[in-house]
mmCIF file of C-alpha atoms in Angstrom:
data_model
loop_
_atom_site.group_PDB
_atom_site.id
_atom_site.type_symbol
_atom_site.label_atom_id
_atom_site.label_comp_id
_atom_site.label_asym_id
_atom_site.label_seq_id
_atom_site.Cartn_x
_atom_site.Cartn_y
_atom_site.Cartn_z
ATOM 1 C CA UNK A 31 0.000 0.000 0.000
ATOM 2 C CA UNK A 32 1.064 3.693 -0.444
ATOM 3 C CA UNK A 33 1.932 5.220 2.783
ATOM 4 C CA UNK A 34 2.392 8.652 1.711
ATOM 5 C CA UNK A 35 3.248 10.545 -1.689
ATOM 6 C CA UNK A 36 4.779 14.459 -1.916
ATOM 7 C CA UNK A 37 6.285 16.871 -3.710
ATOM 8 C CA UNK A 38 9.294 18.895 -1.858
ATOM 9 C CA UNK A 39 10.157 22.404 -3.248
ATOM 10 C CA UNK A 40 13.543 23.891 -1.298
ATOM 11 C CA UNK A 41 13.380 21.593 0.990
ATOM 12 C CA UNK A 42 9.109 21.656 1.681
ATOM 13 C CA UNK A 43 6.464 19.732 1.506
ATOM 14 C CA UNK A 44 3.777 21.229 -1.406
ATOM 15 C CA UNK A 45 0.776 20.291 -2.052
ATOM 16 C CA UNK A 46 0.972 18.504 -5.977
ATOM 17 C CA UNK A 47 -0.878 16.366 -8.428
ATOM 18 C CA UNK A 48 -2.205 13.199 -7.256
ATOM 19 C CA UNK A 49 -1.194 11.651 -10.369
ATOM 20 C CA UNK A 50 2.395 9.566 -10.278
ATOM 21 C CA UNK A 51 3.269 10.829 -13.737
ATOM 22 C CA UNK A 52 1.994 14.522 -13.504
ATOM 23 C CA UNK A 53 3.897 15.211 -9.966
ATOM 24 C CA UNK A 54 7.255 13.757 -11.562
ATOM 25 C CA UNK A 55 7.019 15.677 -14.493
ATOM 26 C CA UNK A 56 6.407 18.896 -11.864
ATOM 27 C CA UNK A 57 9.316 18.275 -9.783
ATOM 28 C CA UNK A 58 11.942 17.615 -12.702
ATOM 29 C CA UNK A 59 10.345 21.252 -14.005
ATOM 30 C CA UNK A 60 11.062 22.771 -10.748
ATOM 31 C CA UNK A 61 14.980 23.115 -9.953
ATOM 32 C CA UNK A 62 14.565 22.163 -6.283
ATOM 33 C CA UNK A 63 12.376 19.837 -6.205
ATOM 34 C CA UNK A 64 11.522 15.623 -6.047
ATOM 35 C CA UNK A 65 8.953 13.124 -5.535
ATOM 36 C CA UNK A 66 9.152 11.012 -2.540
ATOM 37 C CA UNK A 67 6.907 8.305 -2.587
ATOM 38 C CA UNK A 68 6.935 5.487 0.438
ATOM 39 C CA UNK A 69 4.922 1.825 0.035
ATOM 40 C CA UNK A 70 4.756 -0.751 2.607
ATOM 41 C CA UNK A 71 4.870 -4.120 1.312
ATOM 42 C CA UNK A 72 3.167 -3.364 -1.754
ATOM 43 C CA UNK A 73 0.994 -5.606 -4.332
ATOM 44 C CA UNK A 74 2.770 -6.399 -7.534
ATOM 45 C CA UNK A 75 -0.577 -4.834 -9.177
ATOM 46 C CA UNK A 76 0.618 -1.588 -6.666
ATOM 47 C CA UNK A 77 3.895 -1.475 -7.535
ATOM 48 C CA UNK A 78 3.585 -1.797 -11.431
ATOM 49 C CA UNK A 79 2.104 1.213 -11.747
ATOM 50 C CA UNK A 80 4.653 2.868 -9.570
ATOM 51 C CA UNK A 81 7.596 0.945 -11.553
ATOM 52 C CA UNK A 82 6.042 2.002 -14.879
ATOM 53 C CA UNK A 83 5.608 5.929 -13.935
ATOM 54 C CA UNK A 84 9.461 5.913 -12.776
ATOM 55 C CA UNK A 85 11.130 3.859 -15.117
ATOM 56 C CA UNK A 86 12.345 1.120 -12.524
ATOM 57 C CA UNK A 87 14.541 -1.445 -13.503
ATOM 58 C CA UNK A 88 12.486 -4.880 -13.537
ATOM 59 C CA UNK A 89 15.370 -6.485 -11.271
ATOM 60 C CA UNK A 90 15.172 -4.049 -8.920
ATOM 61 C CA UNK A 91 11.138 -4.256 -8.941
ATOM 62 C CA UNK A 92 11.613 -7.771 -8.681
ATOM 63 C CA UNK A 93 13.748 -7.484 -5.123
ATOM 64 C CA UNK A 94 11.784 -5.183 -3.809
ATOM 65 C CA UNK A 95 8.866 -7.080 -4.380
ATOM 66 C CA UNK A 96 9.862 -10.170 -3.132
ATOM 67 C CA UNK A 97 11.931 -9.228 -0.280
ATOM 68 C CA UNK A 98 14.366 -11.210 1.420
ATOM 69 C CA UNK A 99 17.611 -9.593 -0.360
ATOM 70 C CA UNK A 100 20.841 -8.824 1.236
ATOM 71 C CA UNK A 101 21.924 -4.510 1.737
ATOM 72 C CA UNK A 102 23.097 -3.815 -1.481
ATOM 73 C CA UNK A 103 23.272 -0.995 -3.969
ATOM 74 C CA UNK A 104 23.001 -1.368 -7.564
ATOM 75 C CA UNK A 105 23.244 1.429 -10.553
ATOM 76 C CA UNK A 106 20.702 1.558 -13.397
ATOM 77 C CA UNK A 107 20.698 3.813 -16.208
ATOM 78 C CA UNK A 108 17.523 5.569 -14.701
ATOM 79 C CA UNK A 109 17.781 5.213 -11.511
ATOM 80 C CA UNK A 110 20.122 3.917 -8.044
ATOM 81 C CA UNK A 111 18.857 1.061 -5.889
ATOM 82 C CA UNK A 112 19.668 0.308 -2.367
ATOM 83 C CA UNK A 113 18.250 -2.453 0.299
ATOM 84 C CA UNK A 114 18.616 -1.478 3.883
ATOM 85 C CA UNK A 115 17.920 -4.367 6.512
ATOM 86 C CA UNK A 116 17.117 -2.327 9.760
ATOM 87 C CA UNK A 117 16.515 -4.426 12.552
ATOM 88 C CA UNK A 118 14.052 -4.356 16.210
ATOM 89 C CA UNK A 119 15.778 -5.880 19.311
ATOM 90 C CA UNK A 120 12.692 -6.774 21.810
ATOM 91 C CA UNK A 121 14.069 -6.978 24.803
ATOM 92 C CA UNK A 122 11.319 -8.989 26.522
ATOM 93 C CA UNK A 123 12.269 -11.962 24.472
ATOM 94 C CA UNK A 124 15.674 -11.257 23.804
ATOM 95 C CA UNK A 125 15.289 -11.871 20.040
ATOM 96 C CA UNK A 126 16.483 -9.496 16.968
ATOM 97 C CA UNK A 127 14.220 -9.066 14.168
ATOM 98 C CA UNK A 128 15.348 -7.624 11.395
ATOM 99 C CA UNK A 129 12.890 -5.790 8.279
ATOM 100 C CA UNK A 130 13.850 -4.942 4.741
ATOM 101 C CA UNK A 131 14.021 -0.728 2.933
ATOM 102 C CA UNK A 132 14.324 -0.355 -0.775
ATOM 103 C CA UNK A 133 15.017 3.035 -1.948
ATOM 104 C CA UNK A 134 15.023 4.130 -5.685
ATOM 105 C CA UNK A 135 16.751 7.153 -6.025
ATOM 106 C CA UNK A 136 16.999 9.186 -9.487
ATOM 107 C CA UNK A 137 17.152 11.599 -10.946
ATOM 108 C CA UNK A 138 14.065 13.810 -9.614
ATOM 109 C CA UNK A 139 12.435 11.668 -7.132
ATOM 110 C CA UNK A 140 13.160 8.982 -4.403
ATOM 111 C CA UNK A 141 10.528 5.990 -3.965
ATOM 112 C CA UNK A 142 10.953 3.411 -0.703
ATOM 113 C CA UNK A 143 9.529 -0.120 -0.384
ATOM 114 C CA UNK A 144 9.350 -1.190 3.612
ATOM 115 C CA UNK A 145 9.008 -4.682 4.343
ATOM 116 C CA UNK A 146 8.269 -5.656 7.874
ATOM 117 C CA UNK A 147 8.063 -3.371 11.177
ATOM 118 C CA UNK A 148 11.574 -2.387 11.954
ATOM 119 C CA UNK A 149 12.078 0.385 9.534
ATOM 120 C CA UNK A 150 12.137 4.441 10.502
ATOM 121 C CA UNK A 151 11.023 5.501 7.722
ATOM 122 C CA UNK A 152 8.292 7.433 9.390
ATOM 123 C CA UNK A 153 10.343 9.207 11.886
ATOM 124 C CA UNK A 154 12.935 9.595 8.853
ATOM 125 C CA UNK A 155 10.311 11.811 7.187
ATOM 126 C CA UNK A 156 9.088 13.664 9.915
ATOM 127 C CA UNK A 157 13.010 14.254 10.876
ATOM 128 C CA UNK A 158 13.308 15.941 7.169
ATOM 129 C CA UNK A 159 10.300 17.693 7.162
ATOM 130 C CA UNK A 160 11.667 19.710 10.478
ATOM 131 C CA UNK A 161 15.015 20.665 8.747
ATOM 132 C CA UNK A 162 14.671 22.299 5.987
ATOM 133 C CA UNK A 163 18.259 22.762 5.087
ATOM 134 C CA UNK A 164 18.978 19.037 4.765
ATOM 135 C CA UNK A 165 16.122 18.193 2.515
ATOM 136 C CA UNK A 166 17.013 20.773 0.076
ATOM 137 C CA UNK A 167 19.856 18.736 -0.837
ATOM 138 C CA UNK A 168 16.876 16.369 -3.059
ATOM 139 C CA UNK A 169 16.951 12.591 -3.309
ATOM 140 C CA UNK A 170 20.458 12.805 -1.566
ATOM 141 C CA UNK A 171 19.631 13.443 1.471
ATOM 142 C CA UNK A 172 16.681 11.254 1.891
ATOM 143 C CA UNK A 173 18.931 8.242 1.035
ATOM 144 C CA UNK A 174 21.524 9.706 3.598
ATOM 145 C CA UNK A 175 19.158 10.252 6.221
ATOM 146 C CA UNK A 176 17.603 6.698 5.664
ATOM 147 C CA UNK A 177 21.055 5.262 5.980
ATOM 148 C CA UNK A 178 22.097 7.533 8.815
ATOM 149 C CA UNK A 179 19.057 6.113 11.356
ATOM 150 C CA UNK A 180 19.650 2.545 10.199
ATOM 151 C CA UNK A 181 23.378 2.299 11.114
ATOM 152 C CA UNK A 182 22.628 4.239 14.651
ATOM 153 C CA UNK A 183 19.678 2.466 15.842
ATOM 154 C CA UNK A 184 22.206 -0.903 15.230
ATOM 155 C CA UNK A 185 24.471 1.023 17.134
ATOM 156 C CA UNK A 186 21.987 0.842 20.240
ATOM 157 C CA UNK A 187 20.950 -2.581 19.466
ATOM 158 C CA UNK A 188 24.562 -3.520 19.776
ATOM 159 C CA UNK A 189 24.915 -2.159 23.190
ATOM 160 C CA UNK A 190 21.740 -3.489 23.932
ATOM 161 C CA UNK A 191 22.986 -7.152 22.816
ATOM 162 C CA UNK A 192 26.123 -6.298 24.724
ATOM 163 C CA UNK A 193 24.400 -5.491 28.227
ATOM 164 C CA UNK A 194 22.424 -8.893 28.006
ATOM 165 C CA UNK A 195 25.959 -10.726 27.111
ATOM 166 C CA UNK A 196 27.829 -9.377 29.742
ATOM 167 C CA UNK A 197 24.006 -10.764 32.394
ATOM 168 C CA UNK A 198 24.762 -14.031 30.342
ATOM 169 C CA UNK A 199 28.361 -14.354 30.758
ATOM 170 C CA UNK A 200 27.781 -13.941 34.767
ATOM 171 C CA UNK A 201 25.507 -16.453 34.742
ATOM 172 C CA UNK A 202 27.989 -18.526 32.845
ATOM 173 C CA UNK A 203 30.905 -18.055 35.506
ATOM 174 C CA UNK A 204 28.622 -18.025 38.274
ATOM 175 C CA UNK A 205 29.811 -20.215 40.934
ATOM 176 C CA UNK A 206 27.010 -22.293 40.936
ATOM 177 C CA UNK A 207 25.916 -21.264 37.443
ATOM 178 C CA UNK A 208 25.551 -22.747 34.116
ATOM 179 C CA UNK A 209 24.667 -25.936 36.002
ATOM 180 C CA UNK A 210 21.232 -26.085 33.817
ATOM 181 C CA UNK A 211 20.550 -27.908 30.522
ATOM 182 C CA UNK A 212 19.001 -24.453 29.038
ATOM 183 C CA UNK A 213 22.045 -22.720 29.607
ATOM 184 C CA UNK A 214 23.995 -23.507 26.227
ATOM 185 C CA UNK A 215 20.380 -23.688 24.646
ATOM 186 C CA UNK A 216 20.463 -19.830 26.058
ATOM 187 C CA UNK A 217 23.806 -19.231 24.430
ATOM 188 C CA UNK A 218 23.103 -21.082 21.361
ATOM 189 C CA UNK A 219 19.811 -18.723 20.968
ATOM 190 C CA UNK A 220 22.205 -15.705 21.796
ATOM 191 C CA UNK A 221 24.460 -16.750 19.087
ATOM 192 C CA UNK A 222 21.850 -17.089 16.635
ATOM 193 C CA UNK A 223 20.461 -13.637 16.656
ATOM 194 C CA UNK A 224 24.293 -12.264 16.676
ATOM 195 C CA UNK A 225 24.187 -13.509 13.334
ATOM 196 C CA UNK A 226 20.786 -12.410 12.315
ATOM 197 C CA UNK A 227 22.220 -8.374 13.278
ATOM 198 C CA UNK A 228 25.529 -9.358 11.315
ATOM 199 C CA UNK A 229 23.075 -10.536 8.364
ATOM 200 C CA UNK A 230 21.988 -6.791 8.310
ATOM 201 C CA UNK A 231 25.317 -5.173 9.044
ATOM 202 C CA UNK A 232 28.140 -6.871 7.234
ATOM 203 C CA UNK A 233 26.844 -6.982 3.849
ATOM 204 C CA UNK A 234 26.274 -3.039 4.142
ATOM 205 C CA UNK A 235 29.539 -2.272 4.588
ATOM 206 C CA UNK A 236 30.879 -2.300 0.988
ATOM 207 C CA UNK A 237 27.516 -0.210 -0.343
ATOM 208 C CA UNK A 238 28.061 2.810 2.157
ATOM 209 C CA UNK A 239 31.460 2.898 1.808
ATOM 210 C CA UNK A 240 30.734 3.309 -2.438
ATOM 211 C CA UNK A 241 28.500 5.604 -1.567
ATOM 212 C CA UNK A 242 31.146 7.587 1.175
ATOM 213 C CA UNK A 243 33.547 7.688 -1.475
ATOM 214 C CA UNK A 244 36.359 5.176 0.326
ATOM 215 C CA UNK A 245 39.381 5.708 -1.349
ATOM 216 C CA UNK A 246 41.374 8.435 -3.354
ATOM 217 C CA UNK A 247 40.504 6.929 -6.718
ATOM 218 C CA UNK A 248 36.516 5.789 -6.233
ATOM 219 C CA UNK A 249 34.251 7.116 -8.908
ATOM 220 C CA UNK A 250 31.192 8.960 -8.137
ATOM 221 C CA UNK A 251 27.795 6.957 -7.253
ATOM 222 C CA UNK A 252 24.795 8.201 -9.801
ATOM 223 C CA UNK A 253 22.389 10.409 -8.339
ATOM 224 C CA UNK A 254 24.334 10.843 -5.511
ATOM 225 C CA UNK A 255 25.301 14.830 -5.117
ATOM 226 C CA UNK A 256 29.307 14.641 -4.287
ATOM 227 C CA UNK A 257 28.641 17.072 -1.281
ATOM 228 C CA UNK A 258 26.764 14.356 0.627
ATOM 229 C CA UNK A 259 30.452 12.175 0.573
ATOM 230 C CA UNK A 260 31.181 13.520 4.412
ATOM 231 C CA UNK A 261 28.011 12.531 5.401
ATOM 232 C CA UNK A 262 28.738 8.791 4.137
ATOM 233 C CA UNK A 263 31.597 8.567 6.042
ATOM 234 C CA UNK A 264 30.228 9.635 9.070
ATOM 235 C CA UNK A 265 27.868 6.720 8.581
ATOM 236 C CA UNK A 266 30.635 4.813 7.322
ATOM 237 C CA UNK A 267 32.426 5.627 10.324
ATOM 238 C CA UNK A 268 29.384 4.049 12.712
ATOM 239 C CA UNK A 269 29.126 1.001 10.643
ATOM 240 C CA UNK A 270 32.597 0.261 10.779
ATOM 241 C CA UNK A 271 32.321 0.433 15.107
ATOM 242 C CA UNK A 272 28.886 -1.600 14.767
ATOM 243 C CA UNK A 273 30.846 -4.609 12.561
ATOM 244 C CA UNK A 274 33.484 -4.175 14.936
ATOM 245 C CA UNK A 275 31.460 -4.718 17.788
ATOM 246 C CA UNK A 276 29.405 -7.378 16.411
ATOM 247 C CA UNK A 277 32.853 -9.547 15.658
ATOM 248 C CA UNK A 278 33.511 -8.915 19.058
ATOM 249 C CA UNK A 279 30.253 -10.137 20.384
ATOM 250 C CA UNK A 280 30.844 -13.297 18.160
ATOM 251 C CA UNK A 281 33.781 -13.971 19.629
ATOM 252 C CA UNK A 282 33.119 -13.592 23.167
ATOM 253 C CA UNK A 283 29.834 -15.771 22.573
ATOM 254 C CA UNK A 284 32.282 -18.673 21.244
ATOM 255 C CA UNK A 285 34.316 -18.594 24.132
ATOM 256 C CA UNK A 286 31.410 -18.502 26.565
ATOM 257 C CA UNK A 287 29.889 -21.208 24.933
ATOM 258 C CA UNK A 288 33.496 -23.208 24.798
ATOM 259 C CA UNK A 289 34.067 -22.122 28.185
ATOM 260 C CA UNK A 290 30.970 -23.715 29.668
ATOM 261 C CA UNK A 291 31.206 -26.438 27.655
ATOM 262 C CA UNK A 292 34.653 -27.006 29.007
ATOM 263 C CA UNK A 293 32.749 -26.589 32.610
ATOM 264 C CA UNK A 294 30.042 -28.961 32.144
ATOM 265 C CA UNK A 295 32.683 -31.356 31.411
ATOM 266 C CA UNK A 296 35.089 -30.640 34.864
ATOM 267 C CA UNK A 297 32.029 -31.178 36.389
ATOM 268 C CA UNK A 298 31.129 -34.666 35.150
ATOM 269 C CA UNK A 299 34.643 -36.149 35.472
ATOM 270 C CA UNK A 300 34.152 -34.399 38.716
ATOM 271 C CA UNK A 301 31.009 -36.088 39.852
ATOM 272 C CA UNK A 302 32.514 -39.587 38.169
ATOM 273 C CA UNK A 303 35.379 -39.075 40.668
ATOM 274 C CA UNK A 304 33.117 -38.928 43.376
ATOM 275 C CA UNK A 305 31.112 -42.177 41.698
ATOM 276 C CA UNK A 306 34.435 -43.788 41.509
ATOM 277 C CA UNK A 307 35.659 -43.233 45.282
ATOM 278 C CA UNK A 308 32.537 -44.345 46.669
ATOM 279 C CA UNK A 309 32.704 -47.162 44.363
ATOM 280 C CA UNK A 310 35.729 -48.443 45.712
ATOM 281 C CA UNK A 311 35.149 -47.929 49.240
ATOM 282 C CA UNK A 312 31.750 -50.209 48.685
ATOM 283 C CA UNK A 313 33.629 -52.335 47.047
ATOM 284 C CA UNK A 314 35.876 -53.323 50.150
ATOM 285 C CA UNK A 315 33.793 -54.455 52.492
ATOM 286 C CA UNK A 316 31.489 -56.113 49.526
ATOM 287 C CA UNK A 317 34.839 -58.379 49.018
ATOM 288 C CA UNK A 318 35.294 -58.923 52.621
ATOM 289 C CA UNK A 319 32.104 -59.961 53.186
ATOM 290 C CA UNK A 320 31.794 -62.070 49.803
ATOM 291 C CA UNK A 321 34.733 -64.245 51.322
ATOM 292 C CA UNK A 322 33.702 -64.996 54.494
ATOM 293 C CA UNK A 323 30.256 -65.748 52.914
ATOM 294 C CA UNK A 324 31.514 -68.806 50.653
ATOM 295 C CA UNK A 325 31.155 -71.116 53.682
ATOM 296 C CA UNK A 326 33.853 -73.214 52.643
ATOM 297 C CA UNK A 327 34.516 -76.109 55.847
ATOM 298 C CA UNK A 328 38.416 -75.196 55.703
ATOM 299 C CA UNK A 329 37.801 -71.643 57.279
ATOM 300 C CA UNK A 330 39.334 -71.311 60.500
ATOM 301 C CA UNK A 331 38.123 -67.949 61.164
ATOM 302 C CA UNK A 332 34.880 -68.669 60.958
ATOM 303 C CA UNK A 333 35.155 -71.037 63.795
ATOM 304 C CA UNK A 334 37.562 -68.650 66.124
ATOM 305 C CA UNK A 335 35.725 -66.334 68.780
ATOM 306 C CA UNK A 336 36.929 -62.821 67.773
ATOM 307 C CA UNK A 337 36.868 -63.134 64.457
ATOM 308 C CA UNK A 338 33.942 -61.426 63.911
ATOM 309 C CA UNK A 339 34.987 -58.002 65.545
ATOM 310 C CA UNK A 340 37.874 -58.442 63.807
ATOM 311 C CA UNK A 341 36.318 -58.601 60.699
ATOM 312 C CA UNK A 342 34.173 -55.334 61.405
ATOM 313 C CA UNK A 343 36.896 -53.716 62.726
ATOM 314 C CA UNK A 344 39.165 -54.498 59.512
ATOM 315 C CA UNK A 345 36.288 -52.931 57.280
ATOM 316 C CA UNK A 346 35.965 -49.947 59.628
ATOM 317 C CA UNK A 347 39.988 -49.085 59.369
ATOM 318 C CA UNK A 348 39.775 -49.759 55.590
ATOM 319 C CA UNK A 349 36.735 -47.290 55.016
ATOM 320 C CA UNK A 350 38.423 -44.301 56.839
ATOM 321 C CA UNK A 351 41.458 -45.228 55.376
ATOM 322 C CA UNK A 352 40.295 -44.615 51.806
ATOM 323 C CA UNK A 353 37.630 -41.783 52.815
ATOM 324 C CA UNK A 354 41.169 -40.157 53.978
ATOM 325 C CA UNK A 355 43.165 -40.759 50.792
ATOM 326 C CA UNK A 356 39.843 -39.578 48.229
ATOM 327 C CA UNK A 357 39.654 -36.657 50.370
ATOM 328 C CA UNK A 358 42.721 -35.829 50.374
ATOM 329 C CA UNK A 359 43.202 -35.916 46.797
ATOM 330 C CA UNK A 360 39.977 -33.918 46.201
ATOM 331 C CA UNK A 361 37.415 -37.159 44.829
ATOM 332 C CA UNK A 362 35.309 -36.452 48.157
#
């Protein structure tokens, strides 16, 4: 469905023709001005009229359409697509979601395709619409400012994912925890949506930093004005720290899970020592009393008065004998 359709004049919303065709012909009249159109999880009947209208590229309709796509940006002869993946940490279930932008950006208008609930498109908009000076800039600076809130909301779902590590890891080296079977379930899960943010973070890093201008020799991006290069590094700049941290958060994940792993298995041999010790102090007086229990006729003992105490007493030495020895050596 279309979420909302204007024309912006120096940086200004206007009032324009409802028509697709008749408001991009008015904004590429107009100096300072572009369409910005924004869908959410269009129709392919929707979006074929909007494709048609703007002279999208049928592979780039085709992604945004169907979703599911990795960040990327791609250059057309009419237009520049990128796919954003901005994603939703919900802290009550310690999960991270992630949702899918498109944004067509040429030469007098910019349309977006949202996919899911994690995008800020709205508040991207509303952001714009307050300042003027930025959205003069045209198509520019909606795909910067787009960018911009994606990389620093995964900024503050990395420090959110590393606040709920650092509860985890605790846990972990706990003196009495990690004892429970959930616990590497809990750090398995953990894992798992580490990778679903670096799903939505690596694979960004090569588009923004075409689009920052990385390197003396890098030619210019299409539709891109060369003023806005700064601003892609700046966002450049946060997505590198983001990646970083995210590698870091991998890491320490692996070595918590290793680590209890590596705990879990001190304890068995632990409790098998214990298993063992008591074992063998069963098994002495189970011997003892398996001989004199043969009732062979050629047993003098059995015959003599104190052999019985001295039987008992035997067993008794022999039991705190070994209970000494185990606990000395740490099995008890």
């Amino acid at each position: 469905m279309i979420v909302d359709c204007a024309i912006y004049r120096g940086g200004r919303r206007t009032e324009g023709p409802q028509d697709f065709s008749d408001a991009l012909d008015e904004a590429r009249t107009a100096e300072d001005a572009f369409v910005w159109i924004g869908l959410h999880e269009p129709t392919e009947d929707e979006f074929e009229t909007v494709s048609q209208e703007f002279g999208l590229h049928p592979l780039a309709v085709e992604d945004a359409l169907k979703a599911h796509q990795r960040p990327k940006l791609e250059v057309y002869d009419d237009s520049l697509f990128m796919v954003l993946k901005p994603v939703v940490y919900e802290a009550d279930s310690d999960t991270v979601s992630s949702g899918e932008v498109m944004i067509f950006v040429g030469d007098s208008f910019v349309v977006t395709v949202r996919h899911g609930e994690g995008a800020p498109l709205g508040v991207v908009r509303h952001r714009l619409e307050a300042d003027p000076d930025v959205l003069k800039h045209g198509p520019t600076s909606v795909l910067y400012s787009i960018a911009d809130a994606s990389v620093d909301h995964y900024l503050e779902v990395a420090d959110e994912l590393q606040a709920d590590l650092e509860v985890l890891e605790a846990e972990v080296f706990s003196p009495e925890g990690g004892r429970s079977r959930p616990t590497a379930s809990r750090i398995y899960t953990f894992k798992r949506q580490i990778l679903e943010f670096r799903r939505a973070t690596g694979p960004l890093a090569l588009p923004v930093a075409r689009l920052s201008g990385a390197g003396p020799f890098s030619p210019s991006v299409p539709f891109v004005d060369e003023t806005a290069r700064p601003f892609f590094r700046d966002v450049n700049d946060h997505l590198t720290r983001v990646n970083e941290s995210v590698e870091g958060l991998d890491r320490l994940v692996s070595d918590i899970l290793s680590a209890h792993l590596a705990q879990m298995s001190v304890r068995q041999n632990d409790d098998m020592r214990k298993i063992s010790a008591w074992a063998a102090m069963a098994a002495v007086p189970t011997m003892i009393a398996g001989i004199y229990g043969m009732n062979f006729d050629h047993m003098p003992e059995l015959h003599w008065w104190w052999t019985y105490p001295a039987v008992i007493l035997l067993m008794v030495v022999l039991e705190i004998v070994l209970y000494r020895m185990f606990k000395r050596r740490g099995w008890l």
